[in-house]
Amino acid sequence: MLRGGGDLATGVAWHLTRQGWPVVVLELPEPLTVRRTVSLSTAVTDGEIIVQGMRGVRADKRPEVLAVLEQGDVAVLVAPELTALDPVRPAVVVDARMAKRNLDTSIDDAEVVVALGPGFTAGVDCHAVVETMRGPNLGRVVWTGQAQPDTGTPAELGGRSADRVVRAPTAGAVEWRIAIGDVVSEGQLLGVVDDVTVRAPFDGVVRGAIRTGMRVRAGLKIGDVDPRGDPSECWKISDKALAVGNGVLEAVLARSTRRIG
């Protein structure tokens, strides 16, 4: 069971489903996902999504969840709490919410509990932590201690870092004038938040955009511009998500066979 269905969680699900694990994603009723074309959370609003051959389907009740799993698809359930499928207890729980802190995950939630990124201590909050910071340790499994602390600065992509992230200039509803995959020029109007304009920081491709109509707080990440200029990348699970997913798979297999922990 994955808590969260964003782009990193989707990389985790992609690896697990290819090894035959049935996967259920727990999501919020209004996900704040930016990379919607490669995130299972999109099934919450669209009913279903296919990401590189993996199909995620919204399921609102336990019988629907079981039916989706029987078809070999990922069930996406609007339910932030782990108790959503009681009395069924998942064998594996992965906290993939990327909250940068432990909201409520416990090492007793399942036989195998894995958490992504900073904010967790392996051996205390969970059995293993998977590193999410780009660099030589990306995707590595931490069995004791914590992942690297959050720097607050997005990783470099195509020579761009913090400036590739589009943030809400004010609080309000987001209204886009573009779509994910569109090629844009520096200064081009991307949309508005409560009538305050949002413009492209440089030439590139709109890699991600929060769902139009969402109400957001000032400063929240609402979009992502890719300087590499290849629209096809908008529909691919990122190398980062795949590396993190591979780390989770390693942790799950190692813990399940009792080689570690």
Tab-separated table of C-alpha atoms in Angstrom:
chain	number	residue	atom	x	y	z
A	1	MET	CA	0.000	0.000	0.000
A	2	LEU	CA	1.359	3.388	-1.022
A	3	ARG	CA	0.450	6.468	0.947
A	4	GLY	CA	0.527	9.097	-1.790
A	5	GLY	CA	0.312	8.796	-5.562
A	6	GLY	CA	2.646	11.506	-6.874
A	7	ASP	CA	5.412	11.041	-9.425
A	8	LEU	CA	7.889	9.392	-7.028
A	9	ALA	CA	5.194	7.086	-5.656
A	10	THR	CA	4.303	6.153	-9.224
A	11	GLY	CA	7.903	5.093	-9.870
A	12	VAL	CA	7.619	2.869	-6.791
A	13	ALA	CA	4.337	1.374	-8.013
A	14	TRP	CA	5.823	0.750	-11.462
A	15	HIS	CA	8.618	-1.391	-10.010
A	16	LEU	CA	6.373	-3.253	-7.560
A	17	THR	CA	3.701	-4.126	-10.126
A	18	ARG	CA	6.330	-5.517	-12.477
A	19	GLN	CA	7.364	-7.921	-9.755
A	20	GLY	CA	3.790	-9.089	-9.287
A	21	TRP	CA	2.881	-7.069	-6.190
A	22	PRO	CA	-0.747	-5.836	-6.080
A	23	VAL	CA	-0.661	-2.126	-5.275
A	24	VAL	CA	-3.226	0.137	-3.618
A	25	VAL	CA	-2.621	3.900	-3.515
A	26	LEU	CA	-4.208	6.069	-0.821
A	27	GLU	CA	-4.708	9.673	-1.912
A	28	LEU	CA	-6.324	12.931	-0.890
A	29	PRO	CA	-9.631	13.987	-2.480
A	30	GLU	CA	-7.840	16.922	-4.166
A	31	PRO	CA	-4.227	15.930	-4.896
A	32	LEU	CA	-1.737	18.788	-5.287
A	33	THR	CA	0.167	16.860	-7.929
A	34	VAL	CA	2.191	18.835	-10.477
A	35	ARG	CA	3.476	16.048	-12.761
A	36	ARG	CA	-0.050	14.781	-13.379
A	37	THR	CA	0.723	12.902	-16.609
A	38	VAL	CA	3.001	10.473	-14.745
A	39	SER	CA	1.213	10.280	-11.390
A	40	LEU	CA	-1.304	7.688	-10.261
A	41	SER	CA	-3.010	10.384	-8.178
A	42	THR	CA	-4.533	11.706	-11.417
A	43	ALA	CA	-6.967	8.769	-11.288
A	44	VAL	CA	-8.699	10.545	-8.394
A	45	THR	CA	-9.990	13.294	-10.692
A	46	ASP	CA	-9.903	11.528	-14.088
A	47	GLY	CA	-11.120	8.095	-13.057
A	48	GLU	CA	-8.060	6.354	-14.450
A	49	ILE	CA	-4.597	6.991	-15.858
A	50	ILE	CA	-2.068	4.907	-17.772
A	51	VAL	CA	1.603	5.553	-17.074
A	52	GLN	CA	4.054	3.596	-19.228
A	53	GLY	CA	1.710	0.637	-19.484
A	54	MET	CA	0.644	0.679	-15.827
A	55	ARG	CA	-3.029	1.489	-15.329
A	56	GLY	CA	-4.309	3.212	-12.216
A	57	VAL	CA	-8.058	3.126	-11.573
A	58	ARG	CA	-10.045	5.023	-8.970
A	59	ALA	CA	-11.865	2.725	-6.560
A	60	ASP	CA	-14.247	4.142	-3.968
A	61	LYS	CA	-15.034	1.074	-1.855
A	62	ARG	CA	-13.285	-2.113	-0.772
A	63	PRO	CA	-15.097	-4.381	-3.301
A	64	GLU	CA	-14.061	-2.015	-6.098
A	65	VAL	CA	-10.453	-2.068	-4.849
A	66	LEU	CA	-10.401	-5.869	-4.998
A	67	ALA	CA	-11.933	-5.873	-8.488
A	68	VAL	CA	-9.293	-3.440	-9.783
A	69	LEU	CA	-6.491	-5.544	-8.289
A	70	GLU	CA	-7.914	-8.715	-9.839
A	71	GLN	CA	-7.628	-7.066	-13.278
A	72	GLY	CA	-3.942	-6.461	-12.607
A	73	ASP	CA	-4.305	-2.698	-12.263
A	74	VAL	CA	-3.388	-0.290	-9.450
A	75	ALA	CA	-6.311	0.721	-7.239
A	76	VAL	CA	-6.356	4.420	-6.302
A	77	LEU	CA	-8.505	5.027	-3.234
A	78	VAL	CA	-9.488	8.412	-1.848
A	79	ALA	CA	-8.605	7.706	1.765
A	80	PRO	CA	-5.735	9.386	3.621
A	81	GLU	CA	-5.970	6.913	6.520
A	82	LEU	CA	-4.449	3.430	6.586
A	83	THR	CA	-7.650	2.066	8.114
A	84	ALA	CA	-9.480	2.522	4.788
A	85	LEU	CA	-9.313	-1.186	3.979
A	86	ASP	CA	-9.862	-2.586	7.469
A	87	PRO	CA	-9.890	-5.413	8.410
A	88	VAL	CA	-7.357	-6.169	5.651
A	89	ARG	CA	-3.837	-5.307	6.837
A	90	PRO	CA	-1.323	-4.638	4.061
A	91	ALA	CA	1.918	-6.615	4.073
A	92	VAL	CA	3.861	-3.547	2.909
A	93	VAL	CA	3.267	0.153	3.577
A	94	VAL	CA	5.278	2.822	1.759
A	95	ASP	CA	4.991	6.424	2.926
A	96	ALA	CA	5.497	8.247	-0.368
A	97	ARG	CA	3.811	11.520	0.579
A	98	MET	CA	7.102	13.472	0.570
A	99	ALA	CA	5.967	15.653	3.469
A	100	LYS	CA	9.608	16.021	4.647
A	101	ARG	CA	8.426	14.886	8.085
A	102	ASN	CA	6.648	11.934	9.612
A	103	LEU	CA	2.949	12.744	9.695
A	104	ASP	CA	1.655	9.544	11.270
A	105	THR	CA	3.570	6.533	9.924
A	106	SER	CA	4.528	3.826	12.438
A	107	ILE	CA	6.943	0.924	12.126
A	108	ASP	CA	4.041	-1.250	13.302
A	109	ASP	CA	1.791	-0.367	10.350
A	110	ALA	CA	2.842	-3.489	8.428
A	111	GLU	CA	5.426	-6.279	8.270
A	112	VAL	CA	7.434	-4.022	5.966
A	113	VAL	CA	7.286	-0.243	6.336
A	114	VAL	CA	9.370	1.910	3.980
A	115	ALA	CA	9.497	5.706	3.859
A	116	LEU	CA	10.794	8.042	1.162
A	117	GLY	CA	13.215	10.857	1.877
A	118	PRO	CA	13.887	13.021	4.923
A	119	GLY	CA	11.811	13.157	8.079
A	120	PHE	CA	11.994	9.472	9.006
A	121	THR	CA	14.398	7.384	11.066
A	122	ALA	CA	14.936	3.808	9.915
A	123	GLY	CA	14.575	1.395	12.786
A	124	VAL	CA	12.321	3.821	14.657
A	125	ASP	CA	9.567	5.153	12.346
A	126	CYS	CA	9.956	2.501	9.668
A	127	HIS	CA	12.105	-0.470	8.713
A	128	ALA	CA	13.896	1.350	5.894
A	129	VAL	CA	14.250	4.804	4.374
A	130	VAL	CA	15.001	5.329	0.673
A	131	GLU	CA	17.163	8.296	-0.319
A	132	THR	CA	15.359	10.751	-2.612
A	133	MET	CA	18.034	13.423	-3.067
A	134	ARG	CA	19.728	13.420	-6.455
A	135	GLY	CA	23.376	12.457	-6.332
A	136	PRO	CA	25.462	9.341	-5.714
A	137	ASN	CA	23.094	8.063	-2.998
A	138	LEU	CA	19.810	8.453	-4.891
A	139	GLY	CA	17.692	5.335	-4.417
A	140	ARG	CA	19.924	3.795	-1.758
A	141	VAL	CA	18.285	1.994	1.141
A	142	VAL	CA	19.023	3.289	4.644
A	143	TRP	CA	18.490	0.618	7.299
A	144	THR	CA	19.686	2.688	10.254
A	145	GLY	CA	19.293	6.436	10.617
A	146	GLN	CA	17.918	9.008	8.197
A	147	ALA	CA	18.085	10.155	4.605
A	148	GLN	CA	19.927	13.353	3.733
A	149	PRO	CA	18.147	16.482	5.041
A	150	ASP	CA	15.991	18.537	2.696
A	151	THR	CA	17.943	21.432	1.168
A	152	GLY	CA	14.860	23.274	-0.032
A	153	THR	CA	16.468	23.656	-3.470
A	154	PRO	CA	15.198	21.589	-6.427
A	155	ALA	CA	17.766	19.404	-8.148
A	156	GLU	CA	19.344	20.678	-11.356
A	157	LEU	CA	17.658	19.642	-14.583
A	158	GLY	CA	19.069	20.713	-17.919
A	159	GLY	CA	21.219	23.300	-16.181
A	160	ARG	CA	18.297	24.825	-14.272
A	161	SER	CA	17.404	24.402	-10.616
A	162	ALA	CA	15.122	26.574	-8.460
A	163	ASP	CA	14.028	28.723	-11.394
A	164	ARG	CA	12.416	25.788	-13.206
A	165	VAL	CA	9.807	25.487	-10.459
A	166	VAL	CA	6.732	27.664	-10.966
A	167	ARG	CA	5.210	28.847	-7.685
A	168	ALA	CA	1.925	30.562	-6.915
A	169	PRO	CA	2.509	34.338	-6.720
A	170	THR	CA	-0.475	34.700	-4.395
A	171	ALA	CA	-3.224	32.631	-2.814
A	172	GLY	CA	-6.211	31.798	-4.996
A	173	ALA	CA	-7.506	29.616	-7.808
A	174	VAL	CA	-5.136	28.508	-10.571
A	175	GLU	CA	-6.230	29.029	-14.173
A	176	TRP	CA	-3.839	27.849	-16.883
A	177	ARG	CA	-3.511	29.111	-20.450
A	178	ILE	CA	-1.231	26.194	-21.352
A	179	ALA	CA	-1.187	22.394	-21.021
A	180	ILE	CA	1.446	19.892	-19.969
A	181	GLY	CA	3.691	19.198	-22.953
A	182	ASP	CA	3.381	22.671	-24.466
A	183	VAL	CA	6.550	24.376	-25.684
A	184	VAL	CA	6.821	27.869	-24.155
A	185	SER	CA	9.080	30.887	-24.452
A	186	GLU	CA	10.637	32.980	-21.705
A	187	GLY	CA	8.098	35.465	-20.376
A	188	GLN	CA	5.125	33.727	-22.016
A	189	LEU	CA	1.871	33.815	-20.056
A	190	LEU	CA	1.297	30.426	-18.455
A	191	GLY	CA	-1.781	31.327	-16.465
A	192	VAL	CA	-3.082	33.293	-13.521
A	193	VAL	CA	-3.610	32.804	-9.811
A	194	ASP	CA	-6.395	35.035	-8.549
A	195	ASP	CA	-5.768	37.321	-11.567
A	196	VAL	CA	-2.006	37.564	-10.835
A	197	THR	CA	-0.060	36.458	-13.909
A	198	VAL	CA	2.307	33.501	-14.004
A	199	ARG	CA	4.935	33.526	-16.751
A	200	ALA	CA	7.517	31.105	-18.101
A	201	PRO	CA	10.933	31.618	-16.467
A	202	PHE	CA	12.803	30.567	-19.636
A	203	ASP	CA	12.352	28.721	-22.934
A	204	GLY	CA	11.282	25.135	-22.366
A	205	VAL	CA	8.454	22.640	-22.085
A	206	VAL	CA	5.687	22.609	-19.482
A	207	ARG	CA	6.610	19.411	-17.638
A	208	GLY	CA	3.977	19.712	-14.948
A	209	ALA	CA	1.021	21.841	-13.904
A	210	ILE	CA	-1.324	21.468	-10.956
A	211	ARG	CA	-4.944	20.840	-11.959
A	212	THR	CA	-6.659	24.005	-13.126
A	213	GLY	CA	-9.226	25.355	-10.716
A	214	MET	CA	-7.298	24.251	-7.632
A	215	ARG	CA	-7.130	26.785	-4.817
A	216	VAL	CA	-3.564	27.153	-3.554
A	217	ARG	CA	-1.577	29.115	-1.018
A	218	ALA	CA	1.050	31.666	-1.996
A	219	GLY	CA	4.434	30.100	-2.715
A	220	LEU	CA	3.109	26.600	-3.399
A	221	LYS	CA	4.704	24.723	-6.298
A	222	ILE	CA	2.117	24.735	-9.071
A	223	GLY	CA	4.169	24.045	-12.206
A	224	ASP	CA	7.455	22.842	-13.653
A	225	VAL	CA	9.218	23.989	-16.828
A	226	ASP	CA	11.762	21.623	-18.392
A	227	PRO	CA	14.650	23.421	-20.155
A	228	ARG	CA	15.592	20.317	-22.163
A	229	GLY	CA	12.823	21.070	-24.661
A	230	ASP	CA	11.605	17.502	-25.269
A	231	PRO	CA	7.804	17.190	-24.827
A	232	SER	CA	8.003	13.370	-24.776
A	233	GLU	CA	9.678	13.548	-21.344
A	234	CYS	CA	6.386	14.784	-19.889
A	235	TRP	CA	4.924	11.291	-20.250
A	236	LYS	CA	7.894	9.343	-18.899
A	237	ILE	CA	8.521	8.308	-15.312
A	238	SER	CA	11.633	10.248	-14.327
A	239	ASP	CA	15.008	8.661	-13.714
A	240	LYS	CA	14.719	9.867	-10.125
A	241	ALA	CA	11.359	8.151	-9.587
A	242	LEU	CA	12.680	4.929	-11.113
A	243	ALA	CA	15.783	4.992	-8.902
A	244	VAL	CA	13.666	5.568	-5.800
A	245	GLY	CA	11.254	2.840	-6.890
A	246	ASN	CA	14.113	0.404	-7.337
A	247	GLY	CA	15.319	1.236	-3.825
A	248	VAL	CA	11.878	0.522	-2.382
A	249	LEU	CA	11.734	-2.785	-4.238
A	250	GLU	CA	15.138	-3.728	-2.815
A	251	ALA	CA	13.990	-2.857	0.704
A	252	VAL	CA	10.732	-4.789	0.356
A	253	LEU	CA	12.415	-7.911	-1.006
A	254	ALA	CA	15.226	-7.829	1.550
A	255	ARG	CA	12.902	-7.329	4.477
A	256	SER	CA	10.320	-9.839	3.189
A	257	THR	CA	12.941	-12.571	2.958
A	258	ARG	CA	14.310	-11.525	6.371
A	259	ARG	CA	17.798	-10.945	5.010
A	260	ILE	CA	17.790	-7.584	6.749
A	261	GLY	CA	15.934	-6.210	9.770
